[in-house]
XYZ file of C-alpha atoms in Angstrom:
584
model
C -25.287 -25.471 -22.694
C -24.148 -27.576 -25.697
C -20.482 -27.844 -26.638
C -20.932 -25.348 -29.462
C -24.312 -23.668 -30.080
C -22.924 -22.210 -33.316
C -22.927 -25.468 -35.243
C -24.771 -27.241 -38.049
C -27.848 -25.275 -39.225
C -27.294 -22.519 -36.649
C -23.790 -22.092 -38.054
C -25.389 -21.423 -41.446
C -27.964 -18.969 -40.071
C -25.213 -17.100 -38.234
C -22.619 -16.713 -41.012
C -23.975 -13.350 -42.180
C -22.922 -11.657 -38.926
C -19.183 -12.425 -38.696
C -18.654 -12.309 -42.450
C -20.365 -8.902 -42.653
C -18.897 -7.143 -39.618
C -15.595 -8.929 -38.991
C -14.340 -10.360 -42.289
C -16.185 -8.092 -44.757
C -16.560 -11.059 -47.099
C -20.222 -11.906 -47.703
C -19.375 -13.860 -50.856
C -16.724 -15.892 -49.013
C -13.982 -15.141 -51.514
C -11.465 -16.268 -48.921
C -12.974 -19.672 -48.191
C -9.883 -20.661 -46.212
C -11.065 -18.412 -43.357
C -14.311 -20.349 -43.058
C -12.530 -23.680 -43.349
C -10.173 -22.632 -40.559
C -13.120 -21.715 -38.328
C -14.750 -25.099 -38.944
C -11.499 -26.874 -38.127
C -10.990 -24.853 -34.932
C -14.529 -25.056 -33.525
C -15.870 -28.274 -35.136
C -18.869 -26.316 -36.375
C -19.995 -28.800 -39.010
C -18.867 -31.957 -40.787
C -19.578 -30.593 -44.258
C -20.133 -27.054 -45.493
C -23.701 -27.670 -46.647
C -24.558 -24.184 -45.296
C -23.022 -22.552 -48.381
C -22.802 -23.355 -52.073
C -20.564 -22.110 -54.899
C -21.718 -19.304 -57.153
C -22.318 -20.149 -60.796
C -19.601 -17.645 -61.712
C -17.078 -19.816 -59.893
C -16.003 -16.840 -57.784
C -16.994 -17.178 -54.167
C -19.889 -18.771 -52.336
C -23.434 -17.933 -51.322
C -25.173 -18.398 -47.981
C -27.793 -21.141 -48.164
C -30.146 -19.647 -45.588
C -31.867 -16.277 -45.538
C -30.543 -13.645 -43.149
C -33.517 -13.229 -40.808
C -31.987 -15.310 -38.026
C -28.815 -13.194 -38.126
C -30.830 -9.992 -37.717
C -32.778 -11.450 -34.792
C -29.594 -12.488 -32.988
C -27.452 -9.508 -34.003
C -27.725 -7.718 -30.596
C -26.171 -10.735 -28.890
C -23.460 -10.930 -31.543
C -22.454 -7.302 -30.970
C -22.389 -7.751 -27.188
C -20.174 -10.796 -27.624
C -17.880 -8.948 -30.031
C -17.339 -6.132 -27.518
C -16.557 -8.691 -24.805
C -14.113 -10.525 -27.086
C -12.326 -7.269 -27.965
C -11.999 -6.403 -24.274
C -10.694 -9.837 -23.256
C -8.198 -12.402 -24.462
C -10.771 -14.375 -26.440
C -10.367 -14.351 -30.232
C -12.642 -11.729 -31.783
C -13.327 -14.106 -34.660
C -17.102 -14.367 -34.325
C -17.079 -17.958 -33.103
C -15.131 -18.129 -29.826
C -16.658 -18.666 -26.369
C -18.163 -15.163 -25.882
C -20.135 -15.495 -29.112
C -21.318 -18.999 -28.274
C -22.415 -18.056 -24.753
C -24.068 -14.828 -25.874
C -26.117 -16.534 -28.592
C -27.132 -19.260 -26.143
C -28.256 -16.679 -23.570
C -30.126 -14.841 -26.311
C -31.931 -18.076 -27.148
C -33.033 -18.465 -23.525
C -34.314 -14.890 -23.483
C -36.350 -15.526 -26.632
C -37.758 -18.680 -25.023
C -38.806 -16.788 -21.885
C -40.311 -13.975 -23.952
C -42.274 -16.513 -25.965
C -43.673 -18.235 -22.884
C -44.656 -14.877 -21.369
C -46.509 -13.631 -24.462
C -48.047 -17.058 -25.022
C -49.389 -16.959 -21.458
C -51.006 -13.572 -22.122
C -52.812 -15.035 -25.137
C -54.087 -17.981 -23.113
C -55.373 -15.719 -20.337
C -57.080 -13.548 -22.964
C -59.103 -16.501 -24.241
C -59.585 -18.583 -21.116
C -59.802 -18.508 -17.346
C -56.500 -18.723 -15.515
C -56.996 -22.370 -14.560
C -57.419 -23.412 -18.191
C -54.523 -21.167 -19.257
C -52.196 -22.910 -16.785
C -53.310 -26.342 -18.016
C -52.683 -25.288 -21.638
C -49.246 -23.915 -20.813
C -48.245 -27.150 -19.066
C -49.653 -29.281 -21.882
C -47.770 -27.275 -24.512
C -44.433 -27.413 -22.699
C -44.548 -30.993 -21.409
C -46.963 -32.637 -23.820
C -45.303 -31.679 -27.118
C -41.888 -31.644 -28.751
C -41.514 -28.061 -27.486
C -39.959 -29.674 -24.396
C -36.997 -31.132 -26.268
C -36.492 -28.598 -29.018
C -36.677 -25.518 -26.815
C -34.842 -26.776 -23.739
C -32.224 -29.367 -24.760
C -29.033 -29.619 -26.836
C -29.011 -25.931 -27.717
C -32.041 -26.563 -29.951
C -33.518 -23.340 -28.609
C -30.997 -21.519 -30.808
C -32.752 -22.932 -33.863
C -35.302 -20.930 -35.802
C -38.371 -22.717 -34.406
C -37.792 -21.257 -30.917
C -37.788 -17.677 -32.183
C -40.668 -18.422 -34.540
C -42.748 -19.749 -31.630
C -42.071 -16.489 -29.797
C -42.818 -14.405 -32.875
C -46.081 -16.244 -33.553
C -47.105 -15.485 -29.988
C -46.266 -11.805 -30.578
C -48.184 -11.810 -33.884
C -51.305 -13.220 -32.242
C -51.025 -10.871 -29.255
C -50.388 -7.765 -31.369
C -53.264 -8.755 -33.643
C -55.566 -8.981 -30.627
C -54.397 -5.575 -29.401
C -54.651 -3.888 -32.793
C -58.166 -5.103 -33.526
C -59.156 -3.934 -30.045
C -57.453 -0.514 -29.963
C -56.501 0.235 -33.633
C -53.255 1.902 -32.518
C -50.235 2.532 -34.736
C -47.772 1.086 -32.215
C -49.426 -2.326 -32.422
C -49.528 -2.442 -36.234
C -45.883 -1.314 -36.433
C -44.706 -4.063 -34.073
C -46.877 -6.512 -35.981
C -45.231 -5.482 -39.257
C -41.732 -5.784 -37.812
C -42.346 -9.260 -36.434
C -44.129 -10.546 -39.553
C -41.322 -9.154 -41.714
C -38.656 -10.847 -39.608
C -40.523 -14.149 -39.643
C -40.785 -14.151 -43.430
C -37.121 -13.168 -43.642
C -36.192 -16.062 -41.354
C -38.193 -18.598 -43.341
C -40.066 -17.353 -46.438
C -42.825 -19.939 -46.026
C -43.794 -18.110 -42.826
C -45.647 -15.726 -45.111
C -48.549 -17.858 -43.910
C -48.395 -15.822 -40.672
C -50.178 -12.988 -42.524
C -53.384 -15.014 -42.383
C -53.684 -14.184 -38.685
C -53.858 -10.353 -38.914
C -55.647 -10.407 -42.278
C -58.551 -12.601 -41.169
C -58.803 -11.965 -37.425
C -62.416 -11.350 -36.377
C -63.841 -7.974 -35.436
C -67.354 -7.102 -34.297
C -67.785 -4.806 -37.314
C -66.784 -7.472 -39.860
C -69.430 -9.922 -41.082
C -68.397 -10.473 -44.705
C -65.523 -10.047 -47.127
C -67.013 -6.727 -48.196
C -67.015 -5.583 -44.563
C -63.369 -6.601 -44.196
C -62.332 -4.628 -47.272
C -64.211 -1.592 -45.966
C -62.593 -2.077 -42.564
C -59.087 -2.092 -44.069
C -59.919 0.991 -46.148
C -60.964 2.764 -42.968
C -57.521 2.109 -41.488
C -55.619 2.200 -44.781
C -52.762 4.347 -43.422
C -51.997 1.734 -40.807
C -52.420 -1.140 -43.294
C -50.072 0.561 -45.779
C -47.565 1.170 -42.977
C -47.739 -2.516 -42.068
C -47.121 -3.582 -45.675
C -44.227 -1.137 -46.100
C -42.527 -2.388 -42.936
C -42.790 -6.020 -44.076
C -41.339 -5.131 -47.488
C -38.549 -2.948 -46.057
C -37.424 -5.720 -43.719
C -37.181 -8.064 -46.702
C -35.072 -5.620 -48.748
C -31.661 -6.623 -47.290
C -32.195 -10.176 -48.529
C -33.217 -8.980 -51.991
C -30.155 -6.729 -52.136
C -27.880 -9.591 -51.051
C -29.303 -11.886 -53.721
C -28.935 -9.161 -56.360
C -25.322 -8.422 -55.431
C -24.339 -12.078 -55.290
C -26.409 -13.668 -58.073
C -27.619 -10.755 -60.190
C -31.244 -11.621 -59.349
C -33.540 -9.943 -56.827
C -35.412 -13.196 -56.210
C -33.317 -16.339 -55.877
C -35.115 -19.554 -54.975
C -32.323 -22.076 -55.552
C -31.496 -23.815 -52.271
C -28.108 -24.957 -53.563
C -29.235 -28.585 -53.669
C -31.569 -29.928 -56.345
C -32.443 -32.777 -53.994
C -34.264 -30.385 -51.649
C -37.077 -27.949 -52.234
C -40.781 -27.240 -52.062
C -42.926 -29.713 -53.991
C -46.313 -28.009 -53.918
C -47.993 -30.622 -56.119
C -46.908 -33.589 -54.007
C -47.003 -32.693 -50.294
C -46.075 -35.396 -47.787
C -48.954 -34.638 -45.422
C -49.737 -38.247 -44.459
C -46.069 -38.882 -43.636
C -45.790 -35.638 -41.669
C -48.775 -36.567 -39.519
C -48.818 -40.351 -39.282
C -45.467 -41.910 -40.234
C -43.439 -43.734 -37.611
C -40.391 -41.997 -38.971
C -41.499 -38.531 -37.880
C -45.293 -38.380 -37.636
C -46.583 -35.448 -35.587
C -49.564 -37.427 -34.311
C -47.317 -40.412 -33.468
C -44.713 -38.523 -31.437
C -46.884 -35.601 -30.320
C -50.289 -37.333 -29.989
C -51.700 -34.475 -27.935
C -51.906 -32.554 -31.206
C -54.380 -35.108 -32.535
C -56.759 -33.949 -29.799
C -55.916 -30.302 -30.559
C -56.667 -30.817 -34.255
C -59.976 -32.533 -33.521
C -60.788 -29.641 -31.180
C -61.291 -27.348 -34.172
C -64.768 -28.904 -34.281
C -65.477 -27.595 -30.783
C -63.975 -24.216 -31.690
C -66.345 -24.030 -34.669
C -69.330 -24.743 -32.448
C -68.342 -22.502 -29.537
C -66.653 -19.518 -31.188
C -67.121 -19.668 -34.941
C -65.551 -16.259 -35.622
C -62.105 -17.557 -34.589
C -62.481 -20.860 -36.409
C -61.879 -19.521 -39.914
C -58.533 -17.672 -39.409
C -57.104 -20.327 -37.092
C -58.174 -23.335 -39.159
C -57.102 -21.650 -42.405
C -53.685 -21.037 -40.876
C -53.474 -24.642 -39.653
C -54.305 -26.089 -43.081
C -52.016 -23.816 -45.120
C -49.141 -24.066 -42.650
C -49.408 -27.868 -42.613
C -49.481 -27.834 -46.416
C -46.307 -25.738 -46.623
C -44.482 -27.819 -44.009
C -45.550 -31.013 -45.801
C -44.449 -29.681 -49.192
C -40.786 -29.588 -48.216
C -39.076 -32.563 -49.874
C -37.098 -33.337 -46.699
C -40.384 -33.655 -44.810
C -38.733 -35.344 -41.786
C -36.576 -32.221 -41.249
C -33.298 -34.040 -40.602
C -32.349 -35.311 -37.163
C -35.051 -34.112 -34.786
C -37.863 -35.290 -32.538
C -41.383 -35.298 -33.968
C -42.127 -32.467 -36.425
C -39.959 -29.557 -35.322
C -41.207 -27.405 -38.204
C -44.659 -27.425 -36.578
C -43.468 -26.167 -33.178
C -44.296 -22.505 -33.995
C -47.888 -23.508 -34.760
C -48.331 -24.732 -31.167
C -49.304 -21.135 -30.368
C -52.307 -21.492 -32.660
C -53.125 -25.094 -31.698
C -53.455 -24.142 -28.027
C -56.612 -22.142 -28.762
C -58.831 -24.986 -30.068
C -57.290 -27.253 -27.425
C -58.345 -24.702 -24.813
C -61.947 -24.828 -25.997
C -61.795 -28.619 -25.698
C -60.590 -28.382 -22.091
C -63.201 -25.727 -21.368
C -65.922 -28.085 -22.600
C -64.340 -30.986 -20.721
C -64.425 -29.130 -17.407
C -68.175 -28.665 -17.871
C -68.783 -32.371 -18.515
C -69.745 -35.037 -15.982
C -67.180 -36.346 -13.509
C -66.585 -39.720 -15.196
C -65.930 -38.121 -18.590
C -63.728 -35.500 -17.007
C -61.584 -38.037 -15.124
C -61.366 -40.433 -18.079
C -60.230 -37.798 -20.577
C -57.734 -36.212 -18.183
C -56.244 -39.677 -17.570
C -55.830 -40.088 -21.334
C -54.278 -36.630 -21.682
C -51.988 -37.315 -18.731
C -50.902 -40.544 -20.415
C -50.121 -38.630 -23.618
C -48.034 -36.114 -21.682
C -46.207 -38.979 -19.969
C -45.625 -40.629 -23.356
C -44.151 -37.403 -24.728
C -41.819 -36.995 -21.744
C -40.809 -40.665 -21.898
C -40.115 -40.509 -25.642
C -38.095 -37.349 -25.052
C -35.970 -39.345 -22.585
C -35.701 -42.133 -25.171
C -34.469 -39.586 -27.706
C -31.963 -38.247 -25.172
C -30.635 -41.762 -24.531
C -30.398 -42.578 -28.229
C -33.123 -45.227 -28.117
C -35.170 -43.126 -30.539
C -32.830 -41.825 -33.259
C -33.413 -38.566 -35.060
C -34.613 -39.710 -38.470
C -34.366 -43.462 -39.126
C -37.311 -44.973 -37.251
C -39.565 -47.619 -38.775
C -42.855 -48.985 -37.472
C -41.132 -52.238 -36.505
C -38.389 -50.432 -34.599
C -40.845 -48.112 -32.842
C -42.763 -51.005 -31.315
C -39.575 -52.981 -30.599
C -38.305 -50.179 -28.314
C -41.679 -48.967 -27.039
C -41.413 -48.427 -23.287
C -37.675 -49.194 -23.232
C -34.740 -47.022 -22.182
C -32.054 -49.104 -23.883
C -31.691 -51.005 -27.131
C -29.122 -53.468 -28.470
C -27.158 -52.810 -31.623
C -28.677 -55.791 -33.458
C -32.174 -54.309 -33.129
C -30.884 -51.048 -34.566
C -29.094 -52.799 -37.422
C -32.100 -54.967 -38.267
C -34.994 -52.538 -37.917
C -33.811 -48.963 -38.522
C -33.674 -47.292 -41.912
C -30.277 -47.268 -43.619
C -27.703 -45.011 -41.985
C -27.031 -42.386 -44.630
C -24.271 -40.746 -42.614
C -21.863 -43.548 -43.474
C -19.203 -42.703 -46.015
C -20.100 -44.561 -49.201
C -16.939 -43.297 -50.894
C -14.573 -45.442 -48.878
C -14.438 -49.194 -48.446
C -16.923 -51.908 -49.291
C -20.321 -51.848 -47.553
C -21.734 -54.909 -45.814
C -24.016 -56.370 -48.467
C -24.976 -59.674 -46.813
C -28.663 -58.721 -46.705
C -28.745 -57.630 -50.344
C -29.359 -59.386 -53.635
C -27.140 -58.458 -56.571
C -28.180 -57.957 -60.156
C -26.430 -56.475 -63.161
C -28.122 -53.277 -64.277
C -25.980 -52.290 -67.250
C -22.863 -53.338 -69.167
C -21.220 -51.303 -71.899
C -18.204 -52.500 -73.867
C -18.340 -49.457 -76.191
C -18.428 -51.619 -79.296
C -21.290 -49.516 -80.675
C -20.970 -46.357 -78.544
C -17.186 -46.231 -78.718
C -15.314 -43.605 -80.700
C -11.807 -45.103 -80.803
C -10.078 -48.252 -82.034
C -6.620 -47.084 -80.965
C -6.944 -48.628 -77.502
C -9.374 -51.198 -76.120
C -9.412 -53.473 -73.112
C -11.825 -55.950 -74.636
C -13.279 -56.110 -78.113
C -12.155 -53.609 -80.721
C -13.460 -50.290 -79.423
C -13.228 -48.012 -76.400
C -14.421 -44.502 -75.614
C -11.885 -41.707 -75.971
C -12.089 -38.637 -73.711
C -10.060 -35.527 -74.500
C -10.349 -31.737 -74.489
C -13.005 -31.844 -77.226
C -15.016 -34.703 -75.686
C -15.080 -34.205 -71.928
C -18.183 -36.313 -71.182
C -19.128 -39.817 -72.173
C -22.735 -40.587 -73.009
C -24.168 -41.227 -69.520
C -26.275 -44.181 -68.513
C -29.617 -42.813 -67.323
C -32.544 -44.535 -65.629
C -35.281 -43.355 -63.227
C -35.208 -44.425 -59.590
C -38.527 -46.258 -59.918
C -36.842 -48.733 -62.302
C -34.060 -49.412 -59.799
C -36.235 -50.458 -56.874
C -39.497 -49.954 -55.039
C -37.612 -49.791 -51.724
C -36.124 -46.782 -49.918
C -32.561 -47.413 -51.150
C -30.171 -49.596 -53.102
C -26.422 -49.820 -53.219
C -24.863 -49.389 -56.643
C -21.439 -50.652 -57.672
C -19.866 -49.020 -60.712
C -16.656 -50.322 -62.248
C -14.760 -49.688 -65.459
C -11.373 -49.978 -67.127
C -9.403 -46.795 -67.779
C -6.241 -46.072 -69.782
C -4.556 -42.701 -69.030
C -1.997 -41.534 -71.604
C -0.350 -39.245 -69.040
C -0.039 -39.345 -65.223
C -3.626 -39.136 -64.021
C -2.983 -36.425 -61.412
C -2.059 -33.998 -64.187
C -4.752 -35.256 -66.566
C -7.729 -35.979 -64.281
C -10.798 -37.994 -65.163
C -13.767 -38.949 -62.989
C -16.169 -41.851 -63.039
C -19.273 -40.181 -61.589
C -22.638 -41.210 -60.207
C -25.446 -38.790 -59.331
C -29.180 -38.268 -59.452
C -30.965 -35.550 -61.373
C -34.161 -33.701 -60.498
C -35.546 -31.899 -63.546
C -32.104 -32.021 -65.139
C -30.242 -30.657 -62.104
C -27.739 -32.978 -60.395
C -27.589 -33.796 -56.690
C -25.931 -36.374 -54.452
C -22.843 -36.396 -56.675
C -20.111 -38.969 -56.015
C -17.102 -39.738 -58.148
C -13.914 -41.748 -58.427
C -11.381 -39.125 -59.467
C -7.985 -40.054 -60.850
C -6.596 -36.808 -59.417
C -7.151 -38.247 -55.919
C -6.500 -41.872 -56.874
C -3.415 -41.806 -59.119
C -3.224 -44.397 -61.894
C -0.210 -45.384 -64.022
C 0.033 -43.975 -67.532
C -0.201 -46.098 -70.685
C -1.712 -49.022 -68.847
C -5.221 -50.341 -68.309
C -6.403 -50.092 -64.691
C -9.670 -51.135 -63.090
C -11.541 -48.522 -61.071
C -14.689 -49.031 -59.001
C -16.876 -47.320 -56.418
C -19.964 -48.010 -54.306
C -22.837 -45.549 -54.203
C -25.744 -45.413 -51.769
C -28.803 -43.903 -53.396
C -30.006 -40.718 -51.670
C -33.462 -39.872 -50.375
C -34.702 -39.157 -53.884
C -36.957 -36.165 -54.304
C -39.291 -38.078 -56.647
C -39.375 -41.644 -57.938
C -38.809 -40.171 -61.408
C -35.447 -38.640 -60.470
C -32.836 -40.137 -62.760
C -29.671 -42.032 -61.948
C -26.753 -40.789 -64.078
C -23.490 -42.717 -64.493
C -20.706 -41.574 -66.781
C -17.196 -40.192 -67.234
C -16.017 -36.588 -66.958
C -12.601 -35.617 -68.296
C -10.957 -32.433 -67.024
C -7.553 -32.819 -68.628
C -6.308 -32.017 -72.120
C -4.646 -35.268 -73.204
C -6.580 -38.414 -74.171
C -7.917 -40.985 -71.730
C -9.594 -44.203 -72.861
C -12.362 -45.994 -70.966
C -13.867 -49.418 -71.542
C -16.055 -52.132 -70.018
C -18.366 -50.044 -67.854
C -20.435 -52.242 -65.536
C -23.194 -51.189 -63.128
C -24.521 -53.560 -60.463
C -27.456 -52.996 -58.121
C -27.689 -54.428 -54.598
C -31.280 -54.522 -53.320
C -32.506 -55.559 -49.871
C -33.738 -59.163 -49.814
């Protein structure tokens, strides 16, 4: 069990439960309670799981509430235990952590059980056992569902729910019973509520084959024949989604709210990162889970051997891959291989099974040769899982050069990491001076405000400066797209300026800010604030800061540098200078 299962993303999924049933504060009006919990249990380094409401009153949960509903039984059990013992009944103490962790294990076991039933439905027991072993030990399921409390993440439950969707679909098309369509509706509704892009799961029941269906017209007639059950299914899915719509309406005034609280993240449907998702050394599915390359190619065999299943399964594979690839943070933070594709392993096992079925009917030499290759791929997956565990393979910074430098190794020296990994974006670029030995410096922009200035009362150089006051709270920002800064993955930016406060800066705060904008919306904001860095009044002072560019959403995202005045009395700024440090 990890030190605290209720941390990071899981912390964000879980917040609905304690703040609904213990604190009665779904808009987090009393943010100090949450801050105290984070301090007590070390749940997260930053509160990225919430974001402030536009009204300025309270905060909104970043994630949808599906996960909280799925784990609510274990929360209530833990709450009863906490009330009956000396543990704090605060929603985050040991009983809650242990209960959620046990719940995760139960979901894992349920998923494996239902998955096994699907495999036995399609294949002989021998092939089903091989597929089960390949899925568990030959893919990133091994790490993300068994280690570090990762089984508490959404992909574990989604794997289980996909197995239930496929199994219930099989049962409903066979028996046409209400109980199967109701369970199917509940599970599909919960999946979409957990992650809205899982709406792709509807492809499975909508396009599953039936002996009476030979065309689209037949399928429409088939659904009309069972329209009461189909309508019941649709109503259940919609009803399960209602709590989220109500929450959004109460908190934002809108029934549908698609803002993720960070303009730097989102779905980019017109520019999916499919090649990176599959083939990049940073997080390529086929690089770190190469068994899935065979599974994907096996759709050809599925088409030849059982064409009626090819269309729904391949359509799901393509659309699901498209949705996963469309997320701007396509590497899905610190993880091993593509964790967002773990739920689809349920589907991928079916074409892979037809490949193994064909393999077992081939000649002995082919059979032995291919099984040796597959065994090697399983070994590679297990070995790379161990590398990940030992920190040889980091969660999201790998390059092609680093991958081959540590290939087959269980240890790595710091110099190799420093030289070959992508930049560490977890470092604090707001404090201190970064090591810029490997960078070349160039001046990007200098502004003495001789033409843009609005004051001649004070100036550090020349005759003009820019005056900020209650009527002019922003300077004209410097703006340039990322593609004009560099063609590399990052640069460091140094911004410096002279500033002249007319009153103590703590009481009359001004910020020198740097950020990027996606379609006019800012993200990755950093600033040098005079409220936190006091400056003397009636005197020119130099201020400066270093800024590491973020993982920009598009190369056209714009760098913005400027001043923001939040006080009432005048502040003068002069001699703005922006320097760029680019890797040699």
